[in-house]
PDB file of C-alpha atoms and ligand atoms in Angstrom:
ATOM      1  CA  MET A   1       0.222  -0.102   0.002  1.00 54.00           C
ATOM      2  CA  THR A   2       1.300   3.327  -1.434  1.00 56.00           C
ATOM      3  CA  GLY A   3      -1.616   5.769  -1.566  1.00 75.00           C
ATOM      4  CA  THR A   4      -3.684   7.596   0.527  1.00 89.00           C
ATOM      5  CA  THR A   5      -4.560   5.732   3.350  1.00 95.00           C
ATOM      6  CA  GLY A   6      -7.846   7.821   4.889  1.00 95.00           C
ATOM      7  CA  ASN A   7      -5.728   8.554   7.954  1.00 97.00           C
ATOM      8  CA  LEU A   8      -5.594  12.369   7.797  1.00 96.00           C
ATOM      9  CA  LEU A   9      -1.766  12.434   9.832  1.00 97.00           C
ATOM     10  CA  LEU A  10      -0.694   9.819   7.011  1.00 97.00           C
ATOM     11  CA  ASP A  11      -2.076  11.555   3.961  1.00 97.00           C
ATOM     12  CA  ALA A  12      -0.269  14.807   4.590  1.00 96.00           C
ATOM     13  CA  LEU A  13       3.001  13.225   4.621  1.00 97.00           C
ATOM     14  CA  SER A  14       4.918  13.317   1.314  1.00 96.00           C
ATOM     15  CA  VAL A  15       4.448  10.097  -0.567  1.00 96.00           C
ATOM     16  CA  GLU A  16       8.780   8.967   0.435  1.00 96.00           C
ATOM     17  CA  THR A  17       7.659   9.013   4.395  1.00 96.00           C
ATOM     18  CA  ARG A  18       4.359   7.616   3.869  1.00 97.00           C
ATOM     19  CA  THR A  19       5.220   4.671   2.196  1.00 96.00           C
ATOM     20  CA  THR A  20       8.325   4.239   5.061  1.00 97.00           C
ATOM     21  CA  ILE A  21       5.772   4.098   7.165  1.00 97.00           C
ATOM     22  CA  LEU A  22       3.489   1.740   5.330  1.00 97.00           C
ATOM     23  CA  SER A  23       6.250  -0.573   4.603  1.00 97.00           C
ATOM     24  CA  LEU A  24       5.795  -1.375   8.191  1.00 97.00           C
ATOM     25  CA  CYS A  25       2.423  -1.439   9.002  1.00 97.00           C
ATOM     26  CA  ARG A  26      -0.272  -4.159   9.114  1.00 97.00           C
ATOM     27  CA  GLN A  27      -3.961  -2.919   7.891  1.00 97.00           C
ATOM     28  CA  ILE A  28      -6.185  -4.684  10.787  1.00 97.00           C
ATOM     29  CA  GLU A  29     -10.384  -4.039  11.273  1.00 97.00           C
ATOM     30  CA  LEU A  30     -10.938  -4.021  14.573  1.00 96.00           C
ATOM     31  CA  PRO A  31     -14.414  -4.256  16.315  1.00 95.00           C
ATOM     32  CA  VAL A  32     -15.731  -1.914  19.334  1.00 92.00           C
ATOM     33  CA  ARG A  33     -14.533  -1.689  22.905  1.00 92.00           C
ATOM     34  CA  THR A  34     -10.716  -3.307  21.684  1.00 96.00           C
ATOM     35  CA  LEU A  35      -8.243  -2.406  24.215  1.00 96.00           C
ATOM     36  CA  LEU A  36      -5.677  -0.273  22.062  1.00 97.00           C
ATOM     37  CA  HIS A  37      -3.926   0.622  25.210  1.00 95.00           C
ATOM     38  CA  GLU A  38      -3.438  -0.291  28.865  1.00 94.00           C
ATOM     39  CA  GLN A  39      -3.334   1.802  31.761  1.00 93.00           C
ATOM     40  CA  GLY A  40       0.124   1.815  32.807  1.00 90.00           C
ATOM     41  CA  GLU A  41       1.755  -0.141  30.557  1.00 90.00           C
ATOM     42  CA  THR A  42       4.610   0.899  27.567  1.00 88.00           C
ATOM     43  CA  PRO A  43       2.496   0.100  24.617  1.00 91.00           C
ATOM     44  CA  ALA A  44       4.694  -2.768  21.937  1.00 94.00           C
ATOM     45  CA  TYR A  45       2.227  -0.919  19.066  1.00 97.00           C
ATOM     46  CA  VAL A  46       0.906   2.134  18.063  1.00 97.00           C
ATOM     47  CA  TYR A  47      -2.379   2.597  16.172  1.00 98.00           C
ATOM     48  CA  PHE A  48      -3.366   5.120  12.643  1.00 98.00           C
ATOM     49  CA  LEU A  49      -7.007   5.083  12.585  1.00 97.00           C
ATOM     50  CA  CYS A  50      -8.376   5.221   9.052  1.00 97.00           C
ATOM     51  CA  SER A  51     -11.877   4.802  10.388  1.00 95.00           C
ATOM     52  CA  GLY A  52     -13.639   4.684  13.775  1.00 94.00           C
ATOM     53  CA  ILE A  53     -13.016   6.438  17.104  1.00 95.00           C
ATOM     54  CA  ALA A  54     -10.630   5.931  19.976  1.00 96.00           C
ATOM     55  CA  SER A  55     -11.444   6.985  23.403  1.00 94.00           C
ATOM     56  CA  VAL A  56      -8.892   7.672  26.015  1.00 94.00           C
ATOM     57  CA  VAL A  57     -10.567   7.087  29.269  1.00 93.00           C
ATOM     58  CA  VAL A  58      -8.943   7.628  33.203  1.00 92.00           C
ATOM     59  CA  THR A  59     -10.630   4.868  35.563  1.00 90.00           C
ATOM     60  CA  MET A  60     -10.020   5.855  38.934  1.00 91.00           C
ATOM     61  CA  ALA A  61      -9.081   3.576  41.593  1.00 89.00           C
ATOM     62  CA  GLU A  62     -12.715   3.905  43.256  1.00 89.00           C
ATOM     63  CA  GLY A  63     -14.072   2.579  40.094  1.00 86.00           C
ATOM     64  CA  GLY A  64     -15.356   5.535  38.186  1.00 84.00           C
ATOM     65  CA  SER A  65     -14.292   6.650  34.894  1.00 86.00           C
ATOM     66  CA  ALA A  66     -14.347   9.813  32.651  1.00 88.00           C
ATOM     67  CA  GLU A  67     -13.291  10.282  28.941  1.00 89.00           C
ATOM     68  CA  VAL A  68     -10.298  12.726  28.570  1.00 90.00           C
ATOM     69  CA  GLY A  69      -9.709  12.503  25.006  1.00 92.00           C
ATOM     70  CA  LEU A  70     -10.556  11.366  21.378  1.00 94.00           C
ATOM     71  CA  ILE A  71      -8.861  10.480  18.364  1.00 96.00           C
ATOM     72  CA  GLY A  72     -10.382   9.948  14.924  1.00 96.00           C
ATOM     73  CA  ARG A  73      -8.567   9.464  11.731  1.00 96.00           C
ATOM     74  CA  GLU A  74      -6.811  12.936  12.233  1.00 96.00           C
ATOM     75  CA  GLY A  75      -3.653  11.263  14.341  1.00 96.00           C
ATOM     76  CA  LEU A  76      -2.829   7.778  16.007  1.00 97.00           C
ATOM     77  CA  VAL A  77      -3.388   5.954  19.126  1.00 97.00           C
ATOM     78  CA  GLY A  78       0.470   5.990  21.232  1.00 96.00           C
ATOM     79  CA  ALA A  79       1.738   9.081  20.027  1.00 96.00           C
ATOM     80  CA  MET A  80       2.490  10.341  23.616  1.00 92.00           C
ATOM     81  CA  GLN A  81       4.160   7.592  24.068  1.00 91.00           C
ATOM     82  CA  LEU A  82       7.009   8.195  21.578  1.00 94.00           C
ATOM     83  CA  LEU A  83       8.053  11.202  24.111  1.00 93.00           C
ATOM     84  CA  GLY A  84       9.096   9.421  27.215  1.00 90.00           C
ATOM     85  CA  SER A  85       8.534   6.513  29.205  1.00 86.00           C
ATOM     86  CA  THR A  86       5.927   7.741  31.736  1.00 89.00           C
ATOM     87  CA  PRO A  87       3.434   5.379  32.678  1.00 88.00           C
ATOM     88  CA  THR A  88      -0.081   6.953  31.460  1.00 89.00           C
ATOM     89  CA  PRO A  89      -2.815   6.903  33.437  1.00 92.00           C
ATOM     90  CA  SER A  90      -5.570   6.380  30.959  1.00 94.00           C
ATOM     91  CA  GLN A  91      -6.752   3.457  28.651  1.00 95.00           C
ATOM     92  CA  THR A  92      -7.010   3.738  25.247  1.00 96.00           C
ATOM     93  CA  PHE A  93     -10.176   1.657  23.260  1.00 94.00           C
ATOM     94  CA  LEU A  94     -11.987   1.930  20.454  1.00 95.00           C
ATOM     95  CA  GLN A  95     -15.791   3.269  21.167  1.00 92.00           C
ATOM     96  CA  MET A  96     -16.511   3.006  17.579  1.00 92.00           C
ATOM     97  CA  GLU A  97     -15.165   0.356  15.468  1.00 93.00           C
ATOM     98  CA  GLY A  98     -12.986   0.857  12.681  1.00 94.00           C
ATOM     99  CA  VAL A  99      -9.926   0.220  10.290  1.00 96.00           C
ATOM    100  CA  THR A 100      -6.392   0.757  12.080  1.00 97.00           C
ATOM    101  CA  LEU A 101      -2.568   0.736  10.275  1.00 98.00           C
ATOM    102  CA  ARG A 102      -0.805  -0.941  13.139  1.00 98.00           C
ATOM    103  CA  MET A 103       2.989  -0.492  13.492  1.00 98.00           C
ATOM    104  CA  ARG A 104       5.649  -1.300  16.027  1.00 98.00           C
ATOM    105  CA  ARG A 105       6.103   1.520  18.507  1.00 96.00           C
ATOM    106  CA  ASP A 106      10.060   0.977  18.248  1.00 96.00           C
ATOM    107  CA  ASP A 107       9.835   1.453  14.406  1.00 97.00           C
ATOM    108  CA  LEU A 108       7.811   4.503  14.928  1.00 98.00           C
ATOM    109  CA  LYS A 109      10.257   5.776  17.310  1.00 97.00           C
ATOM    110  CA  THR A 110      13.073   5.542  15.154  1.00 97.00           C
ATOM    111  CA  LEU A 111      11.355   7.308  12.008  1.00 97.00           C
ATOM    112  CA  PHE A 112      10.274   9.898  15.230  1.00 97.00           C
ATOM    113  CA  VAL A 113      13.682  10.499  15.628  1.00 96.00           C
ATOM    114  CA  THR A 114      15.354  10.787  11.916  1.00 97.00           C
ATOM    115  CA  SER A 115      12.125  12.407  10.036  1.00 97.00           C
ATOM    116  CA  THR A 116      11.865  15.959  10.505  1.00 97.00           C
ATOM    117  CA  GLU A 117       8.371  15.957   8.558  1.00 97.00           C
ATOM    118  CA  LEU A 118       6.831  13.097  10.411  1.00 97.00           C
ATOM    119  CA  ARG A 119       7.698  14.642  13.697  1.00 98.00           C
ATOM    120  CA  ASN A 120       6.478  17.602  13.253  1.00 97.00           C
ATOM    121  CA  ARG A 121       3.131  16.430  11.949  1.00 97.00           C
ATOM    122  CA  ILE A 122       3.016  13.915  15.053  1.00 98.00           C
ATOM    123  CA  LEU A 123       3.848  16.922  17.674  1.00 97.00           C
ATOM    124  CA  GLU A 124       1.123  19.214  16.020  1.00 97.00           C
ATOM    125  CA  PHE A 125      -1.111  16.246  16.615  1.00 97.00           C
ATOM    126  CA  ILE A 126       0.453  15.668  20.356  1.00 97.00           C
ATOM    127  CA  GLN A 127      -0.249  19.538  20.714  1.00 96.00           C
ATOM    128  CA  GLN A 128      -4.100  19.201  19.483  1.00 96.00           C
ATOM    129  CA  GLN A 129      -4.420  16.509  21.811  1.00 95.00           C
ATOM    130  CA  SER A 130      -3.062  18.314  25.138  1.00 95.00           C
ATOM    131  CA  VAL A 131      -5.409  21.751  24.205  1.00 95.00           C
ATOM    132  CA  THR A 132      -8.777  18.909  24.305  1.00 95.00           C
ATOM    133  CA  LEU A 133      -7.237  17.351  27.499  1.00 94.00           C
ATOM    134  CA  GLU A 134      -6.807  20.560  29.165  1.00 94.00           C
ATOM    135  CA  GLN A 135     -10.193  21.963  28.018  1.00 96.00           C
ATOM    136  CA  ILE A 136     -12.289  18.886  28.735  1.00 93.00           C
ATOM    137  CA  ALA A 137     -10.713  18.228  32.093  1.00 92.00           C
ATOM    138  CA  ALA A 138     -11.841  22.097  32.842  1.00 94.00           C
ATOM    139  CA  CYS A 139     -15.508  20.897  31.154  1.00 95.00           C
ATOM    140  CA  ASN A 140     -15.432  17.707  33.250  1.00 90.00           C
ATOM    141  CA  LYS A 141     -15.579  19.749  36.500  1.00 91.00           C
ATOM    142  CA  LEU A 142     -17.307  23.021  35.846  1.00 95.00           C
ATOM    143  CA  HIS A 143     -20.189  22.172  32.879  1.00 96.00           C
ATOM    144  CA  GLU A 144     -23.702  21.042  33.423  1.00 96.00           C
ATOM    145  CA  ALA A 145     -24.264  17.199  32.501  1.00 95.00           C
ATOM    146  CA  GLU A 146     -26.419  18.335  29.257  1.00 96.00           C
ATOM    147  CA  GLU A 147     -24.017  21.021  27.455  1.00 97.00           C
ATOM    148  CA  ARG A 148     -20.856  18.421  28.064  1.00 96.00           C
ATOM    149  CA  LEU A 149     -23.450  15.650  26.503  1.00 96.00           C
ATOM    150  CA  ALA A 150     -23.613  17.835  23.656  1.00 97.00           C
ATOM    151  CA  ARG A 151     -20.107  18.565  23.099  1.00 96.00           C
ATOM    152  CA  TRP A 152     -19.187  15.233  23.362  1.00 95.00           C
ATOM    153  CA  LEU A 153     -21.647  13.778  20.812  1.00 96.00           C
ATOM    154  CA  LEU A 154     -20.220  16.853  18.457  1.00 97.00           C
ATOM    155  CA  MET A 155     -17.053  16.312  19.114  1.00 96.00           C
ATOM    156  CA  SER A 156     -17.836  12.062  17.935  1.00 95.00           C
ATOM    157  CA  ARG A 157     -19.575  13.465  15.344  1.00 95.00           C
ATOM    158  CA  ASP A 158     -16.414  15.204  13.772  1.00 94.00           C
ATOM    159  CA  ARG A 159     -14.638  12.024  14.112  1.00 92.00           C
ATOM    160  CA  ALA A 160     -16.919   9.523  12.872  1.00 90.00           C
ATOM    161  CA  ASP A 161     -18.068  11.614  10.140  1.00 88.00           C
ATOM    162  CA  ASN A 162     -21.291  10.260  10.481  1.00 91.00           C
ATOM    163  CA  ASP A 163     -24.549  11.994  12.090  1.00 95.00           C
ATOM    164  CA  THR A 164     -25.866   8.545  13.448  1.00 94.00           C
ATOM    165  CA  MET A 165     -23.362   6.711  16.054  1.00 93.00           C
ATOM    166  CA  THR A 166     -24.180   3.529  17.924  1.00 90.00           C
ATOM    167  CA  MET A 167     -23.566   4.397  21.629  1.00 87.00           C
ATOM    168  CA  THR A 168     -25.623   3.036  24.711  1.00 87.00           C
ATOM    169  CA  GLN A 169     -26.697   5.625  27.370  1.00 88.00           C
ATOM    170  CA  GLU A 170     -24.289   3.227  30.224  1.00 88.00           C
ATOM    171  CA  PHE A 171     -21.257   4.315  27.488  1.00 88.00           C
ATOM    172  CA  MET A 172     -22.319   7.480  27.356  1.00 90.00           C
ATOM    173  CA  ALA A 173     -22.587   8.066  31.059  1.00 91.00           C
ATOM    174  CA  ASP A 174     -19.297   6.349  31.445  1.00 87.00           C
ATOM    175  CA  MET A 175     -17.696   8.721  28.925  1.00 86.00           C
ATOM    176  CA  LEU A 176     -18.742  12.302  31.016  1.00 89.00           C
ATOM    177  CA  GLY A 177     -17.943  10.462  34.429  1.00 87.00           C
ATOM    178  CA  THR A 178     -21.634  10.854  35.286  1.00 90.00           C
ATOM    179  CA  ARG A 179     -24.779   8.879  36.608  1.00 92.00           C
ATOM    180  CA  ARG A 180     -26.776   7.198  33.417  1.00 92.00           C
ATOM    181  CA  THR A 181     -29.947   8.312  34.980  1.00 95.00           C
ATOM    182  CA  THR A 182     -28.417  11.992  34.605  1.00 95.00           C
ATOM    183  CA  VAL A 183     -27.387  10.732  31.202  1.00 94.00           C
ATOM    184  CA  THR A 184     -31.103   9.674  30.533  1.00 93.00           C
ATOM    185  CA  LEU A 185     -32.968  12.755  31.579  1.00 95.00           C
ATOM    186  CA  VAL A 186     -30.418  15.092  29.555  1.00 96.00           C
ATOM    187  CA  ALA A 187     -30.457  12.860  26.271  1.00 94.00           C
ATOM    188  CA  SER A 188     -34.412  12.937  26.623  1.00 95.00           C
ATOM    189  CA  SER A 189     -34.546  16.780  26.944  1.00 96.00           C
ATOM    190  CA  LEU A 190     -31.970  17.134  24.095  1.00 96.00           C
ATOM    191  CA  GLN A 191     -34.310  14.547  21.729  1.00 96.00           C
ATOM    192  CA  GLN A 192     -37.964  16.328  22.874  1.00 97.00           C
ATOM    193  CA  ARG A 193     -36.175  19.859  21.627  1.00 96.00           C
ATOM    194  CA  GLY A 194     -35.406  17.862  18.661  1.00 97.00           C
ATOM    195  CA  LEU A 195     -31.893  18.410  18.827  1.00 97.00           C
ATOM    196  CA  ILE A 196     -31.059  14.755  18.636  1.00 97.00           C
ATOM    197  CA  SER A 197     -33.136  11.553  18.029  1.00 96.00           C
ATOM    198  CA  TYR A 198     -31.997   8.236  20.227  1.00 92.00           C
ATOM    199  CA  ARG A 199     -33.470   4.663  19.155  1.00 89.00           C
ATOM    200  CA  ARG A 200     -32.380   1.143  20.039  1.00 86.00           C
ATOM    201  CA  GLY A 201     -28.523   2.304  21.212  1.00 88.00           C
ATOM    202  CA  LYS A 202     -28.218   4.796  18.408  1.00 93.00           C
ATOM    203  CA  VAL A 203     -27.704   8.369  18.569  1.00 95.00           C
ATOM    204  CA  THR A 204     -28.961  10.834  15.543  1.00 97.00           C
ATOM    205  CA  ILE A 205     -27.700  14.149  15.538  1.00 97.00           C
ATOM    206  CA  VAL A 206     -30.568  16.046  14.113  1.00 97.00           C
ATOM    207  CA  SER A 207     -29.899  19.635  14.404  1.00 97.00           C
ATOM    208  CA  ARG A 208     -26.013  20.074  14.469  1.00 96.00           C
ATOM    209  CA  HIS A 209     -26.090  24.067  14.362  1.00 97.00           C
ATOM    210  CA  ASP A 210     -29.012  23.828  17.856  1.00 97.00           C
ATOM    211  CA  LEU A 211     -26.895  21.067  19.100  1.00 98.00           C
ATOM    212  CA  GLU A 212     -23.751  23.684  18.891  1.00 97.00           C
ATOM    213  CA  LYS A 213     -25.782  25.949  20.782  1.00 97.00           C
ATOM    214  CA  ALA A 214     -27.071  23.751  23.665  1.00 97.00           C
ATOM    215  CA  ALA A 215     -23.055  22.635  23.979  1.00 98.00           C
ATOM    216  CA  CYS A 216     -20.572  24.450  26.101  1.00 97.00           C
ATOM    217  CA  ASP A 217     -17.844  26.746  24.654  1.00 97.00           C
ATOM    218  CA  CYS A 218     -15.595  23.494  25.107  1.00 97.00           C
ATOM    219  CA  TYR A 219     -16.685  22.054  21.905  1.00 97.00           C
ATOM    220  CA  ARG A 220     -15.638  25.169  19.996  1.00 97.00           C
ATOM    221  CA  VAL A 221     -12.142  25.599  21.166  1.00 97.00           C
ATOM    222  CA  CYS A 222     -11.744  21.513  20.778  1.00 96.00           C
ATOM    223  CA  HIS A 223     -13.092  21.629  17.403  1.00 96.00           C
ATOM    224  CA  GLU A 224     -10.585  24.989  16.503  1.00 96.00           C
ATOM    225  CA  ALA A 225      -7.987  22.771  17.512  1.00 96.00           C
ATOM    226  CA  LEU A 226      -9.140  20.160  15.450  1.00 96.00           C
ATOM    227  CA  THR A 227      -9.278  21.724  12.369  1.00 95.00           C
ATOM    228  CA  ALA A 228      -6.542  23.690  12.499  1.00 95.00           C
ATOM    229  CA  LEU A 229      -4.386  20.212  12.300  1.00 93.00           C
ATOM    230  CA  TYR A 230      -4.846  20.097   8.439  1.00 85.00           C
ATOM    231  CA  LYS A 231      -6.207  23.300   6.915  1.00 78.00           C
TER     232      LYS A 231
HETATM  233 ZN1  LIG B 301     -17.390  22.655  28.724  1.00 75.83          ZN
END
């Protein structure tokens, strides 16, 4: 494989650099909930997503969890682990099934050191991830469940590139670090106002414009960081 891949970071590289990376990758299709990186472990592989969405989630010792990052076609799972060996408190799994290009972390680390072009692209992606993480950290503490759910659905939609997404209310509660009953109330309110529809584990964004108005400003900040990557 030497052509474009669907992964925006790889496709933004020169053909020469992309061809080198692809010669070291294996394309694999992974189902929803596949665990890509475990908490505290140095991963053997990194994953460039060509479709699907990965969630970066921190689970506390007492059991609560919240999502602190989303990764789609704009980047790769495992970029942070190219920078150093500090264990990560998060785990990363697929919240939406997808096609990935899997590569040994050591191979990518070698190219990260030797290729300025690749390093610059990955560092830009890591900066975008950091901006998103900072914003979500404050959002999870300061904003109400409805505006957070709206923000999260829009961020997922940006990466899924589809208005309809498969997700249970229990899953949404885990991602937002809130109770399922709260998600049920908030999703019902968004549905009654015609912003989303929720049926049989599928959420459809009916009015993106109105959902953006219901979301906190965190969506705008995260969206701008995302769209700045490959404009
Ligand atoms: Zn917010």
